[in-house]
Amino acid sequence: MAPANLEKELLSRNLPERIQFIADYFAGEKIVFSSSFGQEDQAITQAIASTKSNIEIFTLDTGRQFQESYELMDLTIKKYGISIQTFFPSTPAVEKLVAEKGFNSFYTSVENRKECCFVRKMEPLSRALQGAKVWITGLRSEQSENRADMPILEWDESRQLFKINPLIDWDFSTLEKYLTDHKIPQNPLHKKGFISIGCAPCTRAISEGEHPRAGRWWWENSQKECGLHA
């Protein structure tokens, strides 16, 4: 089956069927799913657990997470009886960054913020994706302008793998219904206005009518991306 047909096949299925189809189509290959424990990622985690797919789940712990996020991590692992591998930043790299620029250099410029994201996210991600043929993400097209035209399936030339976004065509109401129907645990910060949850010092609650990504790096004018999906 050609990749074009694969995209059509994925779009014709519901979420658990999409996950199972990916697992079957790429059987024998290393398939990984990156979770930040947001609402989208929690839906995909539930689908992976329910289908018992041979898909490895990992998360990136930047060292600056909310306590609520850690509690949700433990709850999710216990509820679904799954294993989630955690990748941490390189200790020497973090020590060097803090020694040279302090703990909160990300507030001073976009360049410094991206440097922090690279140390705490990008480099660990590279390790997490080593040997993978397929990388599953929780991206949705309506999350940001940068993601609006992303397809459900794409070839990542720089990483030499397929990147699959099984929720890319979902709107928020579809996501909410899936979470409710399947009683999926969620971060309590969502009910306090935190729609997109990242590192604690880089995330704030948003007001009604604000863009979902407005709470991320709110002090800067940028594409509101850390580089993971740019």
Short mmCIF file of C-alpha atoms in Angstrom, two decimals:
data_model
loop_
_atom_site.label_atom_id
_atom_site.label_comp_id
_atom_site.label_asym_id
_atom_site.label_seq_id
_atom_site.Cartn_x
_atom_site.Cartn_y
_atom_site.Cartn_z
CA MET A 1 0.00 0.00 0.00
CA ALA A 2 1.44 3.37 -1.00
CA PRO A 3 1.66 6.15 1.59
CA ALA A 4 -1.11 8.07 -0.21
CA ASN A 5 -3.46 5.14 0.25
CA LEU A 6 -2.28 4.76 3.81
CA GLU A 7 -3.41 8.31 4.54
CA LYS A 8 -6.85 7.57 3.07
CA GLU A 9 -7.09 4.36 5.10
CA LEU A 10 -6.30 6.20 8.33
CA LEU A 11 -8.84 8.97 7.71
CA SER A 12 -11.61 6.44 7.15
CA ARG A 13 -11.25 4.95 10.65
CA ASN A 14 -12.04 5.96 14.23
CA LEU A 15 -9.21 6.50 16.72
CA PRO A 16 -8.73 2.94 18.08
CA GLU A 17 -8.96 1.62 14.51
CA ARG A 18 -6.36 4.13 13.37
CA ILE A 19 -4.00 3.03 16.14
CA GLN A 20 -4.53 -0.66 15.36
CA PHE A 21 -4.06 -0.04 11.64
CA ILE A 22 -0.75 1.75 12.28
CA ALA A 23 0.43 -1.11 14.49
CA ASP A 24 -0.53 -3.73 11.88
CA TYR A 25 0.79 -1.82 8.86
CA PHE A 26 4.18 -1.19 10.46
CA ALA A 27 4.38 -4.54 12.26
CA GLY A 28 7.99 -5.42 13.04
CA GLU A 29 9.08 -1.78 13.04
CA LYS A 30 9.66 0.42 16.08
CA ILE A 31 6.60 2.63 16.60
CA VAL A 32 6.71 5.30 19.29
CA PHE A 33 4.17 7.74 20.68
CA SER A 34 5.27 10.94 22.41
CA SER A 35 2.94 12.03 25.21
CA SER A 36 2.95 15.29 27.12
CA PHE A 37 -0.21 14.10 28.92
CA GLY A 38 -2.38 16.76 27.32
CA GLN A 39 -5.97 15.94 26.41
CA GLU A 40 -5.05 14.76 22.90
CA ASP A 41 -2.25 12.57 24.20
CA GLN A 42 -4.49 11.06 26.85
CA ALA A 43 -7.00 10.04 24.18
CA ILE A 44 -4.28 8.35 22.13
CA THR A 45 -2.84 6.64 25.20
CA GLN A 46 -6.28 5.19 25.98
CA ALA A 47 -6.57 3.95 22.38
CA ILE A 48 -3.14 2.32 22.51
CA ALA A 49 -3.97 0.63 25.82
CA SER A 50 -7.41 -0.54 24.66
CA THR A 51 -6.05 -2.11 21.48
CA LYS A 52 -2.99 -3.54 23.27
CA SER A 53 -0.92 -2.28 20.37
CA ASN A 54 2.82 -2.83 20.37
CA ILE A 55 3.49 0.91 20.43
CA GLU A 56 6.08 2.34 22.81
CA ILE A 57 4.99 5.41 24.77
CA PHE A 58 7.49 7.97 26.00
CA THR A 59 7.43 11.40 27.58
CA LEU A 60 9.95 14.21 27.95
CA ASP A 61 10.46 15.49 31.50
CA THR A 62 12.02 18.94 31.20
CA GLY A 63 12.48 19.29 34.95
CA ARG A 64 10.11 22.29 35.03
CA GLN A 65 6.73 20.53 34.95
CA PHE A 66 3.62 21.27 37.01
CA GLN A 67 3.02 18.99 40.00
CA GLU A 68 -0.42 18.22 38.52
CA SER A 69 1.31 16.83 35.42
CA TYR A 70 3.40 14.41 37.46
CA GLU A 71 0.32 13.24 39.34
CA LEU A 72 -1.47 12.62 36.05
CA MET A 73 1.50 10.62 34.76
CA ASP A 74 1.33 8.24 37.72
CA LEU A 75 -2.47 7.99 37.51
CA THR A 76 -2.38 7.18 33.77
CA ILE A 77 0.26 4.48 34.13
CA LYS A 78 -1.68 2.87 36.97
CA LYS A 79 -5.11 3.11 35.29
CA TYR A 80 -4.05 1.50 32.02
CA GLY A 81 -1.35 -0.82 33.34
CA ILE A 82 1.16 0.46 30.80
CA SER A 83 4.81 1.42 30.74
CA ILE A 84 5.83 4.95 29.77
CA GLN A 85 9.53 5.70 29.34
CA THR A 86 10.74 9.09 30.54
CA PHE A 87 13.58 10.95 28.83
CA PHE A 88 15.36 13.67 30.79
CA PRO A 89 17.63 16.48 29.59
CA SER A 90 21.37 15.96 29.62
CA THR A 91 22.62 16.98 33.07
CA PRO A 92 25.81 18.67 31.79
CA ALA A 93 23.80 20.66 29.22
CA VAL A 94 21.32 21.91 31.84
CA GLU A 95 24.12 22.75 34.27
CA LYS A 96 25.95 24.71 31.57
CA LEU A 97 22.82 26.62 30.53
CA VAL A 98 21.97 27.60 34.10
CA ALA A 99 25.56 28.52 34.95
CA GLU A 100 25.87 30.79 31.92
CA LYS A 101 22.38 32.33 31.73
CA GLY A 102 20.54 31.59 34.97
CA PHE A 103 17.38 29.64 35.65
CA ASN A 104 14.94 31.87 33.72
CA SER A 105 16.87 32.99 30.65
CA PHE A 106 13.89 32.03 28.46
CA TYR A 107 12.08 35.21 29.52
CA THR A 108 14.73 37.51 28.02
CA SER A 109 14.52 36.62 24.30
CA VAL A 110 13.02 34.18 21.82
CA GLU A 111 16.53 32.91 21.08
CA ASN A 112 17.19 32.14 24.75
CA ARG A 113 13.79 30.47 25.09
CA LYS A 114 14.48 28.27 22.08
CA GLU A 115 17.88 27.40 23.52
CA CYS A 116 16.19 26.23 26.71
CA CYS A 117 13.66 24.23 24.68
CA PHE A 118 16.51 22.64 22.74
CA VAL A 119 18.32 21.54 25.89
CA ARG A 120 15.23 20.37 27.74
CA LYS A 121 13.14 19.00 24.83
CA MET A 122 14.82 18.74 21.44
CA GLU A 123 17.94 16.83 22.46
CA PRO A 124 15.99 14.35 24.64
CA LEU A 125 13.52 13.89 21.76
CA SER A 126 16.36 12.92 19.44
CA ARG A 127 17.34 10.17 21.86
CA ALA A 128 13.74 9.04 22.27
CA LEU A 129 13.25 8.68 18.50
CA GLN A 130 16.43 6.71 17.83
CA GLY A 131 15.64 3.59 15.82
CA ALA A 132 11.96 4.49 15.34
CA LYS A 133 10.26 4.03 11.98
CA VAL A 134 7.02 5.73 13.06
CA TRP A 135 6.44 8.65 15.43
CA ILE A 136 2.85 9.17 16.58
CA THR A 137 1.84 12.59 17.94
CA GLY A 138 -1.26 14.23 19.39
CA LEU A 139 -1.32 17.22 17.05
CA ARG A 140 -4.63 18.69 15.86
CA SER A 141 -4.90 21.15 12.98
CA GLU A 142 -6.93 23.74 14.92
CA GLN A 143 -4.35 24.02 17.71
CA SER A 144 -2.27 26.64 15.90
CA GLU A 145 -1.63 28.25 12.53
CA ASN A 146 1.60 26.27 12.24
CA ARG A 147 -0.38 23.02 12.45
CA ALA A 148 -3.35 24.02 10.28
CA ASP A 149 -2.12 22.31 7.11
CA MET A 150 -0.41 19.31 8.67
CA PRO A 151 -1.55 15.99 7.17
CA ILE A 152 -2.40 12.85 9.10
CA LEU A 153 0.71 11.20 7.64
CA GLU A 154 4.00 12.82 6.68
CA TRP A 155 7.58 11.80 6.02
CA ASP A 156 10.07 13.48 8.33
CA GLU A 157 13.16 13.72 6.13
CA SER A 158 15.47 15.02 8.85
CA ARG A 159 14.61 12.16 11.21
CA GLN A 160 14.02 9.55 8.49
CA LEU A 161 10.71 8.33 9.86
CA PHE A 162 6.97 8.55 9.29
CA LYS A 163 5.18 11.04 11.52
CA ILE A 164 1.53 10.20 12.06
CA ASN A 165 -0.97 12.61 13.60
CA PRO A 166 -4.09 10.48 14.22
CA LEU A 167 -6.10 13.38 15.69
CA ILE A 168 -5.16 15.99 13.11
CA ASP A 169 -8.73 16.17 11.72
CA TRP A 170 -10.49 16.24 15.10
CA ASP A 171 -12.11 19.40 16.44
CA PHE A 172 -12.17 20.09 20.17
CA SER A 173 -15.78 18.95 20.63
CA THR A 174 -14.90 15.54 19.14
CA LEU A 175 -11.94 15.27 21.49
CA GLU A 176 -14.03 16.26 24.51
CA LYS A 177 -16.68 13.67 23.69
CA TYR A 178 -14.08 10.92 23.35
CA LEU A 179 -12.49 11.85 26.68
CA THR A 180 -15.89 11.87 28.41
CA ASP A 181 -17.22 8.69 26.80
CA HIS A 182 -14.13 6.73 27.79
CA LYS A 183 -13.69 8.31 31.23
CA ILE A 184 -10.11 9.27 30.43
CA PRO A 185 -8.13 10.98 33.22
CA GLN A 186 -7.19 14.59 32.52
CA ASN A 187 -4.98 17.23 34.06
CA PRO A 188 -7.08 19.27 36.54
CA LEU A 189 -5.36 22.41 35.25
CA HIS A 190 -7.53 22.20 32.12
CA LYS A 191 -10.53 23.25 34.21
CA LYS A 192 -8.58 26.27 35.43
CA GLY A 193 -8.01 27.69 31.95
CA PHE A 194 -4.79 25.89 31.09
CA ILE A 195 -5.59 24.49 27.64
CA SER A 196 -2.07 23.78 26.39
CA ILE A 197 0.13 22.69 29.29
CA GLY A 198 3.90 22.81 29.06
CA CYS A 199 6.58 23.79 31.54
CA ALA A 200 5.25 25.61 34.60
CA PRO A 201 7.19 28.88 34.13
CA CYS A 202 6.22 29.00 30.44
CA THR A 203 2.47 28.31 30.71
CA ARG A 204 -0.42 30.42 31.94
CA ALA A 205 -4.19 30.07 31.90
CA ILE A 206 -6.01 31.73 29.02
CA SER A 207 -9.11 33.90 29.07
CA GLU A 208 -12.32 33.12 27.22
CA GLY A 209 -11.87 33.84 23.52
CA GLU A 210 -8.08 33.66 23.58
CA HIS A 211 -6.27 31.33 21.18
CA PRO A 212 -5.56 27.90 22.73
CA ARG A 213 -1.80 28.48 22.39
CA ALA A 214 -1.91 32.00 23.85
CA GLY A 215 -0.91 30.68 27.25
CA ARG A 216 2.36 29.23 25.98
CA TRP A 217 5.33 31.66 26.09
CA TRP A 218 2.79 34.46 26.48
CA TRP A 219 5.46 37.15 26.85
CA GLU A 220 6.75 36.77 23.28
CA ASN A 221 5.45 37.12 19.73
CA SER A 222 6.27 33.87 17.97
CA GLN A 223 4.70 30.78 16.41
CA LYS A 224 4.26 29.36 19.92
CA GLU A 225 6.32 26.28 19.12
CA CYS A 226 9.32 24.76 20.91
CA GLY A 227 10.69 23.10 17.79
CA LEU A 228 9.34 19.59 18.31
CA HIS A 229 6.80 20.03 15.51
CA ALA A 230 8.09 23.08 13.65
#
